[in-house]
mmCIF file of C-alpha atoms and ligand atoms in Angstrom:
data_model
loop_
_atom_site.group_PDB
_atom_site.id
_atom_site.type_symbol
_atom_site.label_atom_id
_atom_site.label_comp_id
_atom_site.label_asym_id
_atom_site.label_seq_id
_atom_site.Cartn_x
_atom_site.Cartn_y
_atom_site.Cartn_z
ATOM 1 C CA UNK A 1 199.386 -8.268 -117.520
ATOM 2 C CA UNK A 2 197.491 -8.079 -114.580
ATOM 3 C CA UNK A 3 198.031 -4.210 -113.931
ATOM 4 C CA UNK A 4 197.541 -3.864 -117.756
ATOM 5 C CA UNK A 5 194.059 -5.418 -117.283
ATOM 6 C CA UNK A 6 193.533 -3.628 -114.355
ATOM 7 C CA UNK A 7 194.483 0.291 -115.997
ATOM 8 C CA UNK A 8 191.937 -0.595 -119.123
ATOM 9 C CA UNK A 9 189.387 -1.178 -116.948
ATOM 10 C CA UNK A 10 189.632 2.074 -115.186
ATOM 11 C CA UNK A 11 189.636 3.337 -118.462
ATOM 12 C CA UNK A 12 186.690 1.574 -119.467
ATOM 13 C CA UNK A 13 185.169 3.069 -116.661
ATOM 14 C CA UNK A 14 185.552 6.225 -117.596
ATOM 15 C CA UNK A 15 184.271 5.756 -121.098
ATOM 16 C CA UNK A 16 181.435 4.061 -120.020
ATOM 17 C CA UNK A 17 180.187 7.188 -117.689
ATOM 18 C CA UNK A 18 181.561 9.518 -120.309
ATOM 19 C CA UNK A 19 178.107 7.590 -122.630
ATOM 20 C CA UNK A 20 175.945 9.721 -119.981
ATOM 21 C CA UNK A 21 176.816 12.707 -121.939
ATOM 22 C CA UNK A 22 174.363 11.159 -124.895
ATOM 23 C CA UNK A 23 171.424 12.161 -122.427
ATOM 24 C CA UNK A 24 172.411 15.727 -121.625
ATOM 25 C CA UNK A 25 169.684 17.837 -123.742
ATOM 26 C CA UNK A 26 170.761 21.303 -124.519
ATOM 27 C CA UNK A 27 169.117 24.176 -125.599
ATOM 28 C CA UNK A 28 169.964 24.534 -128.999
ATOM 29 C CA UNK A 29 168.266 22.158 -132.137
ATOM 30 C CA UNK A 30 169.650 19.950 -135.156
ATOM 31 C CA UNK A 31 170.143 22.234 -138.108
ATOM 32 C CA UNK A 32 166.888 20.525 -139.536
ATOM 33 C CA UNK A 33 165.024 21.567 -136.158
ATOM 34 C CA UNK A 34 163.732 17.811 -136.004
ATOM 35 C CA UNK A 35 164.718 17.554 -131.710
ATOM 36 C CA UNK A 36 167.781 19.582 -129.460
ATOM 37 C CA UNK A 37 170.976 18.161 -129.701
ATOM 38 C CA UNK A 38 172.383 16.589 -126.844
ATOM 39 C CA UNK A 39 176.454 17.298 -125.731
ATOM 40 C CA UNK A 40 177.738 14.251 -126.956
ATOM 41 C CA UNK A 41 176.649 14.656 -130.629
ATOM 42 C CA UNK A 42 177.321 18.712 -129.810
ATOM 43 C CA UNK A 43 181.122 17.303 -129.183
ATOM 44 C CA UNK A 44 181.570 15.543 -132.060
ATOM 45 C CA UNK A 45 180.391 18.455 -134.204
ATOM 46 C CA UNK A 46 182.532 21.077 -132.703
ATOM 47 C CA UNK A 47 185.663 19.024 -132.509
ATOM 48 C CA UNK A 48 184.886 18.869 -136.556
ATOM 49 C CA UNK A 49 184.395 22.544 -137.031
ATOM 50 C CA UNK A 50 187.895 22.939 -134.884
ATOM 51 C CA UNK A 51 189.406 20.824 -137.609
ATOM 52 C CA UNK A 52 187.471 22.109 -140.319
ATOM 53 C CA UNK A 53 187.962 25.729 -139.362
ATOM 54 C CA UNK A 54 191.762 25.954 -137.549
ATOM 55 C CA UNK A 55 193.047 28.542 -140.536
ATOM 56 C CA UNK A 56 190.810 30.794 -139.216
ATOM 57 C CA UNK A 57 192.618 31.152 -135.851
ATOM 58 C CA UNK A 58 193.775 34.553 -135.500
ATOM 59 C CA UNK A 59 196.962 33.391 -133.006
ATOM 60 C CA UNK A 60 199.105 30.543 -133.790
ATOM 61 C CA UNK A 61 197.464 27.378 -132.076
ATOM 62 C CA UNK A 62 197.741 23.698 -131.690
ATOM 63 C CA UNK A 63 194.377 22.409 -133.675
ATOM 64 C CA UNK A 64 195.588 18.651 -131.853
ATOM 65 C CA UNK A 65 195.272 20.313 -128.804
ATOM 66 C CA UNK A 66 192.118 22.228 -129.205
ATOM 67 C CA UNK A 67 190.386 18.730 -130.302
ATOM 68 C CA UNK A 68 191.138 16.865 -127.673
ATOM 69 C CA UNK A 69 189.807 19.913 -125.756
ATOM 70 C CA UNK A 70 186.650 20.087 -126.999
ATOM 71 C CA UNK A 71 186.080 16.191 -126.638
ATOM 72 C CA UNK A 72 186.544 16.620 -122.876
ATOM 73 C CA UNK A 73 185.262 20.295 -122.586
ATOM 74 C CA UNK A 74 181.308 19.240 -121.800
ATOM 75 C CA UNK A 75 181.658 16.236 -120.220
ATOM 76 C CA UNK A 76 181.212 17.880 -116.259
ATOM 77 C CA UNK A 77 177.626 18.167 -117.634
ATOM 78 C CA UNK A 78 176.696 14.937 -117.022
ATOM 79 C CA UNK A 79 176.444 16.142 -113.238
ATOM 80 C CA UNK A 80 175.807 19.656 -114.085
ATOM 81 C CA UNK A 81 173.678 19.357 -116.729
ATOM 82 C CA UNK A 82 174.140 22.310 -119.740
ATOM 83 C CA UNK A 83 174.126 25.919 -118.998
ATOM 84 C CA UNK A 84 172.597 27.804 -122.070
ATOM 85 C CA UNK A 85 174.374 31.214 -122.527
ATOM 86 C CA UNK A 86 171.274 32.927 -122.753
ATOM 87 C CA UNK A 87 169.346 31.259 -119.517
ATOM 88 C CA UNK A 88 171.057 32.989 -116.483
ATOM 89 C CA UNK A 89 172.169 31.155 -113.532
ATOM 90 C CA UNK A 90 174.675 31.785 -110.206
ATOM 91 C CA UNK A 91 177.973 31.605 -111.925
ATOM 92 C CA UNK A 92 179.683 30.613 -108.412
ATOM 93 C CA UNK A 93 177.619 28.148 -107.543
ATOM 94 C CA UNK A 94 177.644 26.633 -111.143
ATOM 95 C CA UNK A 95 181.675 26.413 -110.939
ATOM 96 C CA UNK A 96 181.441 24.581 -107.585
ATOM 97 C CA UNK A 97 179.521 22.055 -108.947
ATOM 98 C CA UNK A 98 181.662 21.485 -112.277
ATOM 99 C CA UNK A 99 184.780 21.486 -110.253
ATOM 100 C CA UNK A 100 183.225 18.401 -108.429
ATOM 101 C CA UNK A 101 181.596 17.005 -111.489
ATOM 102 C CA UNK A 102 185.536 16.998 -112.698
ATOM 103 C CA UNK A 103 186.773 15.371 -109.908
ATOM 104 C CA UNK A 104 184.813 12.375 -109.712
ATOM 105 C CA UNK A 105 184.739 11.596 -113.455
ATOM 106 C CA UNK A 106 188.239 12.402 -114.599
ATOM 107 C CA UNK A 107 189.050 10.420 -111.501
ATOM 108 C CA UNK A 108 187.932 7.788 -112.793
ATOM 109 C CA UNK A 109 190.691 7.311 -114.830
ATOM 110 C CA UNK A 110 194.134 6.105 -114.185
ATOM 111 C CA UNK A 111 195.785 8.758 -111.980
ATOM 112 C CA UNK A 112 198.697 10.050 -115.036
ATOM 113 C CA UNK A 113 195.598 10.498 -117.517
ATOM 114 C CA UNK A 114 193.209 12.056 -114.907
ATOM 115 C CA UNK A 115 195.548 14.284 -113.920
ATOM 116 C CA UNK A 116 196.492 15.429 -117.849
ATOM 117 C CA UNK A 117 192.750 15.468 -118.879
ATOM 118 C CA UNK A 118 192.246 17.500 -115.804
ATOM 119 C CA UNK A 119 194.792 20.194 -117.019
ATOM 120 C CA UNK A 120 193.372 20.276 -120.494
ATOM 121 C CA UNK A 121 189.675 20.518 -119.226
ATOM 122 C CA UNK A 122 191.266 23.673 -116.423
ATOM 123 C CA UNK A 123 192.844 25.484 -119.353
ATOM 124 C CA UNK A 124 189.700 25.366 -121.332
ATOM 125 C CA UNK A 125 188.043 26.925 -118.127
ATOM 126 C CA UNK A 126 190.602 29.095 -117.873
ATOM 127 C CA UNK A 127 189.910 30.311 -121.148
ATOM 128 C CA UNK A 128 193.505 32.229 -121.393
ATOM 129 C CA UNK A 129 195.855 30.046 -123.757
ATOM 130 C CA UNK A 130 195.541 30.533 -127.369
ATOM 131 C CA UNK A 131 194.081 26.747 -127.872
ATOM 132 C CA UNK A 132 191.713 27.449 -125.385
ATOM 133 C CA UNK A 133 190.484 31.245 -126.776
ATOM 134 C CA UNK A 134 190.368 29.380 -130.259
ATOM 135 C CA UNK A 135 188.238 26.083 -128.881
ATOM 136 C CA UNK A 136 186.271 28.765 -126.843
ATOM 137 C CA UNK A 137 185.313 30.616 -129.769
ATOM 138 C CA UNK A 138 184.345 27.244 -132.173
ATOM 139 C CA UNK A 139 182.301 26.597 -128.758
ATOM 140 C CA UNK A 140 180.317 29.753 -129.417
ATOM 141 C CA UNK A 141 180.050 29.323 -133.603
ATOM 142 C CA UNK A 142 178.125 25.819 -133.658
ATOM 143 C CA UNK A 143 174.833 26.951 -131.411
ATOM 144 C CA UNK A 144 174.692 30.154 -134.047
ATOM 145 C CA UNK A 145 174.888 28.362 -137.258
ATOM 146 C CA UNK A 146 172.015 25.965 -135.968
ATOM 147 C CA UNK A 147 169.753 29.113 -135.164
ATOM 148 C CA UNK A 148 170.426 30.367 -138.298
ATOM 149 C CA UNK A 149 169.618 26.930 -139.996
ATOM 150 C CA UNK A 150 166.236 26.845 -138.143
ATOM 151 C CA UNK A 151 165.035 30.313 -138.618
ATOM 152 C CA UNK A 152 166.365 31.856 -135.371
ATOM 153 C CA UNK A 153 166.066 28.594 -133.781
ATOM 154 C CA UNK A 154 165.634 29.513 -129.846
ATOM 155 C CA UNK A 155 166.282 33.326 -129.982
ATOM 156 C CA UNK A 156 162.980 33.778 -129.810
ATOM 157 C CA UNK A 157 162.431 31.512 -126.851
ATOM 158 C CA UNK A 158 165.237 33.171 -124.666
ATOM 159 C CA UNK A 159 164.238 36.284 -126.188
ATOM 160 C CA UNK A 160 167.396 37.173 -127.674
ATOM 161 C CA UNK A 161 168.271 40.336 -129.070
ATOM 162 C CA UNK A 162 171.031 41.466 -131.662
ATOM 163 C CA UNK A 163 172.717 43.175 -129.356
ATOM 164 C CA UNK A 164 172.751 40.058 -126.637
ATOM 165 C CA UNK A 165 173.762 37.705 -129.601
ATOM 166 C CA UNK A 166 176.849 40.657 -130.162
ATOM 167 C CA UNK A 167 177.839 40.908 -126.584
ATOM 168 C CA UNK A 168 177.614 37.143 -125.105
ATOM 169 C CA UNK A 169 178.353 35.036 -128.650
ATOM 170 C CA UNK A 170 180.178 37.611 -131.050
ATOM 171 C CA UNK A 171 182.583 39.274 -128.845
ATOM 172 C CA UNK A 172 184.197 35.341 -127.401
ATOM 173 C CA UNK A 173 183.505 34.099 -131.086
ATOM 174 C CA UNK A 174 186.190 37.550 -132.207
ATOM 175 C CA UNK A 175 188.719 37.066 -129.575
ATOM 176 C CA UNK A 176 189.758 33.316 -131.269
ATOM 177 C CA UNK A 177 188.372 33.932 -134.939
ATOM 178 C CA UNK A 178 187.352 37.155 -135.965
ATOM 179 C CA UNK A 179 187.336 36.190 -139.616
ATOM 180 C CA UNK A 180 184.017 33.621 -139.145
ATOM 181 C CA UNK A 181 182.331 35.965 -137.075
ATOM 182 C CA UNK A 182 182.435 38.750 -139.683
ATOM 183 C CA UNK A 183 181.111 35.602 -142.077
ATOM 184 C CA UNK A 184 178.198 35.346 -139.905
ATOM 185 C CA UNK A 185 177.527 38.695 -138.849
ATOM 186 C CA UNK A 186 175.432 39.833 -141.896
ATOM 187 C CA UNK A 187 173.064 36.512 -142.105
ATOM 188 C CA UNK A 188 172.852 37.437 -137.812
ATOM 189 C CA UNK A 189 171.930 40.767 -139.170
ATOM 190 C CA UNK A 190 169.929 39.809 -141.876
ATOM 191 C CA UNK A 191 167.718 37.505 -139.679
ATOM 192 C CA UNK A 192 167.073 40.480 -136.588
ATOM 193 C CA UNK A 193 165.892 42.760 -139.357
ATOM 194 C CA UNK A 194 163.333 40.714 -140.796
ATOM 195 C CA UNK A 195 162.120 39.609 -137.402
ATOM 196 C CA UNK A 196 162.727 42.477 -135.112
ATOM 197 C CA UNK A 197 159.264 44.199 -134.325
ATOM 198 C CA UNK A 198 159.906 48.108 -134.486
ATOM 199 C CA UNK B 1 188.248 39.130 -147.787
ATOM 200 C CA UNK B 2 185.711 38.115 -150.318
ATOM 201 C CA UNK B 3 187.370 34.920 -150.285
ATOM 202 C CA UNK B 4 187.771 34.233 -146.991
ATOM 203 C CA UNK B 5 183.671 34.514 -146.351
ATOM 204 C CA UNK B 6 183.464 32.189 -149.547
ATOM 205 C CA UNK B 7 185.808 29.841 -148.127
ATOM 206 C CA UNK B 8 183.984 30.052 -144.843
ATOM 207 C CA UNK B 9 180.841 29.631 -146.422
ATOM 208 C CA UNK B 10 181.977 26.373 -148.027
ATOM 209 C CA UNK B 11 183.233 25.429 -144.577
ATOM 210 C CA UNK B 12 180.006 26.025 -142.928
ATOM 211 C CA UNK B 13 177.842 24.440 -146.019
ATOM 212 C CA UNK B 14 180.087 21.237 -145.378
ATOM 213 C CA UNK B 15 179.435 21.397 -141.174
ATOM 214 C CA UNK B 16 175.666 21.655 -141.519
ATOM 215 C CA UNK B 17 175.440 19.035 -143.885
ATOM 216 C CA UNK B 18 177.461 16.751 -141.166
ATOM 217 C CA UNK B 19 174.766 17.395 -138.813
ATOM 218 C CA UNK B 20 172.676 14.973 -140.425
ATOM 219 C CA UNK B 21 174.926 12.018 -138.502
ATOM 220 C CA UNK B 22 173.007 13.121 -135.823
ATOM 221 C CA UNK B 23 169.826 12.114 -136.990
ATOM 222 C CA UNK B 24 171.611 8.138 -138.770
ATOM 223 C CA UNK B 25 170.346 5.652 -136.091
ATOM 224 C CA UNK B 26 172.542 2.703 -135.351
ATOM 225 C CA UNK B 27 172.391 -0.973 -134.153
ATOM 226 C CA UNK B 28 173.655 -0.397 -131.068
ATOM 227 C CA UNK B 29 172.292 1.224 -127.772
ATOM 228 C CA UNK B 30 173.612 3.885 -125.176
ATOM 229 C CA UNK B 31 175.359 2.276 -122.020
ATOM 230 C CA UNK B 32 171.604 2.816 -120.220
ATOM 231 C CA UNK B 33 169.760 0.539 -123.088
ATOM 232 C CA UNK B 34 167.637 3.606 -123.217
ATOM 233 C CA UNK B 35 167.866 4.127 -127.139
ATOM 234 C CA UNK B 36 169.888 3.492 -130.145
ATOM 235 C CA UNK B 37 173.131 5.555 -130.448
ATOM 236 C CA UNK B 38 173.399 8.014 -133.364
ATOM 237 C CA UNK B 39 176.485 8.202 -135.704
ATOM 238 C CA UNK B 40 177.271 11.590 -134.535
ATOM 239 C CA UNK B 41 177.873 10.852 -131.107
ATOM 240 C CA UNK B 42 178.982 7.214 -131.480
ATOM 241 C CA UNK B 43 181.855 9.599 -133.558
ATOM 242 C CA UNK B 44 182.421 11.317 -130.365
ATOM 243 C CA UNK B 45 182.689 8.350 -128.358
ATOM 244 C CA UNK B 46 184.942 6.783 -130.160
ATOM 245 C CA UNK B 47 187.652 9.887 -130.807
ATOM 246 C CA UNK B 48 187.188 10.197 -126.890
ATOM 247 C CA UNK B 49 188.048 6.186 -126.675
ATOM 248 C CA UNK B 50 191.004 6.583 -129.257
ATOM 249 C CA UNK B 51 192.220 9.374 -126.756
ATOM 250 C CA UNK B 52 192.118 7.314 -123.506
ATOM 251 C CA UNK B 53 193.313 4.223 -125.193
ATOM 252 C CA UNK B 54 195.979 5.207 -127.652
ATOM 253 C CA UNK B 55 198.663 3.727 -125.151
ATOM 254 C CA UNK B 56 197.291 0.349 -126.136
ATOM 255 C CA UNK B 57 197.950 0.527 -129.615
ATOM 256 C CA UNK B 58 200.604 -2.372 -130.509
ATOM 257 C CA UNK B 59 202.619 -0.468 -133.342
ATOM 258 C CA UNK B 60 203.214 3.187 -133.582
ATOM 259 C CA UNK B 61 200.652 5.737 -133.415
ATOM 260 C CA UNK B 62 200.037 9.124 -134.429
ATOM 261 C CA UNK B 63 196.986 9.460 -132.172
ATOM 262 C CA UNK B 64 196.230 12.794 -133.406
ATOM 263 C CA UNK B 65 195.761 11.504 -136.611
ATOM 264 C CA UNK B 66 193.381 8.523 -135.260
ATOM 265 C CA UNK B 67 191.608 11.536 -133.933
ATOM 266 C CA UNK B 68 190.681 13.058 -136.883
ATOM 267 C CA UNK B 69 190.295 10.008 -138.869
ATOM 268 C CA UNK B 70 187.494 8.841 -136.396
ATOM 269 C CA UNK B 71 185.526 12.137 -136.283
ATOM 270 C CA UNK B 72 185.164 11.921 -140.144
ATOM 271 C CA UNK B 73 184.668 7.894 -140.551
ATOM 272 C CA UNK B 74 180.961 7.438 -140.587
ATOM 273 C CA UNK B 75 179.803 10.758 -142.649
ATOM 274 C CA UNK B 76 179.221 8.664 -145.647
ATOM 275 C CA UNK B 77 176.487 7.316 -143.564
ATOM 276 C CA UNK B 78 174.383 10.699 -144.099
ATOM 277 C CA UNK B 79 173.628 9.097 -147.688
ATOM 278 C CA UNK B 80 174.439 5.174 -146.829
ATOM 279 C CA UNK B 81 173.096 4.835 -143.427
ATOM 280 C CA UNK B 82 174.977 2.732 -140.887
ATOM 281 C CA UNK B 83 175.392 -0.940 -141.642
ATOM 282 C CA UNK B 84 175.315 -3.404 -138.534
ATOM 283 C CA UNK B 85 178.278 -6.293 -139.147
ATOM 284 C CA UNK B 86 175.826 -8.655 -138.006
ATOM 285 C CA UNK B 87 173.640 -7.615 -140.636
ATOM 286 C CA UNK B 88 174.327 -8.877 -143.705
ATOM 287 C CA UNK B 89 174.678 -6.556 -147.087
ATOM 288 C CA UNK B 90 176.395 -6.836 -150.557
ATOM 289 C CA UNK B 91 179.750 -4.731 -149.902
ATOM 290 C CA UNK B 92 180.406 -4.080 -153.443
ATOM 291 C CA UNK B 93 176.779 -2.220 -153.400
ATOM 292 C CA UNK B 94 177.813 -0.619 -150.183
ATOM 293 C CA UNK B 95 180.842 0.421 -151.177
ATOM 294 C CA UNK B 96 179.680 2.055 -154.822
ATOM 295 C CA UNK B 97 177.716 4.031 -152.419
ATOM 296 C CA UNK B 98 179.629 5.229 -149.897
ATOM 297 C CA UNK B 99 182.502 6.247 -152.573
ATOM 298 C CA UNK B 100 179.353 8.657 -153.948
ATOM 299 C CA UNK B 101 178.387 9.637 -150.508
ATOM 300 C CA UNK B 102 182.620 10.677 -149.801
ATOM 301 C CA UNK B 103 182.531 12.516 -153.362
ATOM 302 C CA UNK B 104 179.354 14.266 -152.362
ATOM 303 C CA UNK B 105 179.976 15.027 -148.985
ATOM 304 C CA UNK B 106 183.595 16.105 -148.649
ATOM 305 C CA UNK B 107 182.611 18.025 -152.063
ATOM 306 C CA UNK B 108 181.146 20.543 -149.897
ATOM 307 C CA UNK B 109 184.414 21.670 -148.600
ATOM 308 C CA UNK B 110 187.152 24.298 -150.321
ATOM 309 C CA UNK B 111 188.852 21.792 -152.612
ATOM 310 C CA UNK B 112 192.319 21.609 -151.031
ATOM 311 C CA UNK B 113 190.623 20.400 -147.731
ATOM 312 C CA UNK B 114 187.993 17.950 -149.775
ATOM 313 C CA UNK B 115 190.952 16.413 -150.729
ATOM 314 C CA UNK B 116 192.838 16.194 -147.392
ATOM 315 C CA UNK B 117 189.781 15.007 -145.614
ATOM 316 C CA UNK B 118 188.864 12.475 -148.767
ATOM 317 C CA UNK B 119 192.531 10.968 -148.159
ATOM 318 C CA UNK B 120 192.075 10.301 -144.844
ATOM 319 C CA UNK B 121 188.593 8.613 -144.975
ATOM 320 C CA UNK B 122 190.708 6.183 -147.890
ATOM 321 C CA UNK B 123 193.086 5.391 -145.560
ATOM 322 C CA UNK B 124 190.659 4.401 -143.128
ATOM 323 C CA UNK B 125 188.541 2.224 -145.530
ATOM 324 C CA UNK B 126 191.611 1.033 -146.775
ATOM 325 C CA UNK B 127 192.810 0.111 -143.409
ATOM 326 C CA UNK B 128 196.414 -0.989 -144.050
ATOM 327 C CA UNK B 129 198.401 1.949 -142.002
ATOM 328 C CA UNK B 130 198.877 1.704 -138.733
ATOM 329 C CA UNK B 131 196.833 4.675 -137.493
ATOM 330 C CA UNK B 132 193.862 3.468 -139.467
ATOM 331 C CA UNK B 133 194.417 0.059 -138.080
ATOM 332 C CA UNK B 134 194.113 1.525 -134.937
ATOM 333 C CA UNK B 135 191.192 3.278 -135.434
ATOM 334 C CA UNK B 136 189.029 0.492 -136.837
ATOM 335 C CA UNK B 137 190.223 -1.959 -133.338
ATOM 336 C CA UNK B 138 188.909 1.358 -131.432
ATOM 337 C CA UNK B 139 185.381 1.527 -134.168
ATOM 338 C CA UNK B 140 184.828 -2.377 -133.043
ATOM 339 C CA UNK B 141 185.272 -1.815 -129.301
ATOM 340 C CA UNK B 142 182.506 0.561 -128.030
ATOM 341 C CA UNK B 143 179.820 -1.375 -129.703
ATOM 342 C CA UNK B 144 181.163 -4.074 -127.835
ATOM 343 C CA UNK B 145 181.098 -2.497 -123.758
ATOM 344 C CA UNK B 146 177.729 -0.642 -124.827
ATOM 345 C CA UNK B 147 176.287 -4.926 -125.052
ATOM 346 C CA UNK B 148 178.509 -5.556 -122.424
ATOM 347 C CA UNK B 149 176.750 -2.832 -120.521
ATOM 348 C CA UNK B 150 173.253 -3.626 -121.678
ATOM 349 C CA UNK B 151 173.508 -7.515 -120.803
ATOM 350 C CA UNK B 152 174.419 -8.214 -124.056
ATOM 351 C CA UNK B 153 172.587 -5.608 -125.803
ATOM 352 C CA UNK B 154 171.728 -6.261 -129.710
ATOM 353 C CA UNK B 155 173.434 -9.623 -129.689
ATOM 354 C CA UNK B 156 170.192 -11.569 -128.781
ATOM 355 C CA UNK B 157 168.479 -9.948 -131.823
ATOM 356 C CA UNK B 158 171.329 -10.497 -134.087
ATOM 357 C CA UNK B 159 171.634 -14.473 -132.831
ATOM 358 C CA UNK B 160 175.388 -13.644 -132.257
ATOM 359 C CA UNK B 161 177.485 -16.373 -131.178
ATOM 360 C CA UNK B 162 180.546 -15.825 -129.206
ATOM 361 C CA UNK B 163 182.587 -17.491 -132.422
ATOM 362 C CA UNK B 164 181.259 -14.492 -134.839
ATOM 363 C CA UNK B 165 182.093 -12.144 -132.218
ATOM 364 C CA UNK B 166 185.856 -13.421 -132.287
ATOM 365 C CA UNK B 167 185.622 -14.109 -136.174
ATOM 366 C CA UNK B 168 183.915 -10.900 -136.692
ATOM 367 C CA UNK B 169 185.213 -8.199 -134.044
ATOM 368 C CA UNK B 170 187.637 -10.065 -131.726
ATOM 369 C CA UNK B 171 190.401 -10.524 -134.747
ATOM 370 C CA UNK B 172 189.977 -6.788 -135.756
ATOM 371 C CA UNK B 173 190.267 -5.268 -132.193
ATOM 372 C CA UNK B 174 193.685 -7.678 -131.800
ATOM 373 C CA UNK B 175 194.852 -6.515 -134.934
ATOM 374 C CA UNK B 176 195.799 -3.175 -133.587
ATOM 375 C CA UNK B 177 195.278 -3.121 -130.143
ATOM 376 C CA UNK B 178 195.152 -6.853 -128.754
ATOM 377 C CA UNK B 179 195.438 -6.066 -124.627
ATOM 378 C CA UNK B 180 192.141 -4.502 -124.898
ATOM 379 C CA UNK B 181 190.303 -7.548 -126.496
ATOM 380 C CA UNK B 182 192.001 -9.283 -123.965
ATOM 381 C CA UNK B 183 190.781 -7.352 -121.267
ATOM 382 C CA UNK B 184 187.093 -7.951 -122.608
ATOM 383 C CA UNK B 185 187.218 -11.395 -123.240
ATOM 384 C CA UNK B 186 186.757 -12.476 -119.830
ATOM 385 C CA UNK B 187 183.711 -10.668 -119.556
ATOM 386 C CA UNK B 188 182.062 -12.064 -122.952
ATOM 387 C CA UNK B 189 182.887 -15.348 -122.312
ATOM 388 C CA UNK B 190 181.327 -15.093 -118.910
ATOM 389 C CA UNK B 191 178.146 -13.105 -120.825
ATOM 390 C CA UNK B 192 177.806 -16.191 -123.113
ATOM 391 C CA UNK B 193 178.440 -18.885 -120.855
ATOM 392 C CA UNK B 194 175.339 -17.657 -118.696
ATOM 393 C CA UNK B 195 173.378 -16.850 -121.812
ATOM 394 C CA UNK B 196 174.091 -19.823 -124.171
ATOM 395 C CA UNK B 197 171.099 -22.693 -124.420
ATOM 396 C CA UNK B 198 172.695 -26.030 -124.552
HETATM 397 CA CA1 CA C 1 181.918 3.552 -136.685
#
């Protein structure tokens, strides 16, 4: 019992840091534009769209897999804080820090689930297996669908263009589901005409 | 393909509603005490505590089905709001509503998956199978280490006594998953030994 006790409270541990992720603010808003989400609630929401939108995988994939994924896929932000696609920083640098904001909070855990977490969290780096193209891709959906909600949400403050959106969001959102990209394409579209100054 | 967008759009109608669990306020507070917890990433926090904690569980599991029964569990709350269990509230009212709230809200989605996500917010409520058994021990253990956390947290305001908290939340976390309400017991009875009047 005593090692029992002892591997629940390392696991405790690690759920109780893993509440930090509540006060990471990132750059994108609640689809009502009330305040910016923050990556816990942005976990939840993705791990639903994975669920809700796993048919439109276009490889075979293992949705399981890819939620679990996208549960653990933010949390190095509570030491690295979020990166917003559209804000430019040193890509190195940024992946030396994440590596070491994996290490110390996966290790919090019992050394078998660390270790397993660890992999899962790498291959969603590593964005090469089909789960994690497909949980990449969801990644890249959510932000979009809560610009659109909020009238272009913050394009305008990053300055986004069409082309931008096409090249940093719409080609990673193609590689793992073509099919919803296609379905968001013409509102995207839509919304750059009517508020592109020519 | 005309289908596919207006199964998407269904899809996506359904995920933007769902953002409102963002903005449902709960009893409890982050780990930090430095505000209430939402719905939408208390949902988070809990599928990530299912995940870590699933070897706990004292009858089989399919954990991936906990999974996705906890990232769906509170939606009703979008129309019903969250209900504290030290609150006090007529569940036949409560319950009228959140079986509108399900019909409403899982409405949203293509009508095969309405029905496949309706099912498994039933079995939850209805908690007699194993997973959702499971899953409620895991729904009554984070409130718990966030007061832990918080030196004590809500109890105070709710006048909890250490007996509700074994009447009320103890017997449902040993129902499915009794060496983690062991594991916390020590520290609650310590909390209310050093914060009981007598
Ligand atoms: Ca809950």
């Amino acid at each position: 019992m005593a090692s029992v006790v002892t591997r629940i409270d390392a696991q405790l541990a690690f759920l109780t840091e893993a509440d930090k992720l509540k006060s990471v603010v990132r750059g994108t808003t609640l689809c009502d534009g009330s305040r910016r989400e923050n990556s816990g609630e942005h976990s939840w929401h993705i791990a639903l769209y994975a669920m809700v939108l796993a048919e439109h995988a276009n490889r075979p994939i293992n949705i399981d897999r890819v939620i679990k994924m996208l549960l653990i896929h933010d949390i190095v932000e509570i030491d690295a804080g979020d990166n917003p696609i559209h804000g430019g920083h040193d890509p190195a640098k940024m992946e030396a820090i994440e590596q070491a904001a994996a290490d110390r909070i996966f290790g919090l855990l019992p050394p078998d689930q660390a270790q397993a977490f660890r992999a899962l969290w790498d291959e969603f780096e590593a964005a090469q297996s089909n789960d994690a193209i497909f949980a990449k891709s969801i990644d890249r959906v959510q932000p979009v669908v809560s610009n659109l909600e909020t009238d272009g949400g913050t394009w305008p403050e990053y300055n986004v263009t069409a082309e931008q959106l096409q090249t940093r969001v719409g080609v990673k959102v193609q590689k793992g589901a073509p099919a919803i990209w296609a379905a968001l394409k013409a509102r995207i579209d839509d919304w750059f005409v009517r508020n592109t100054a020519n």
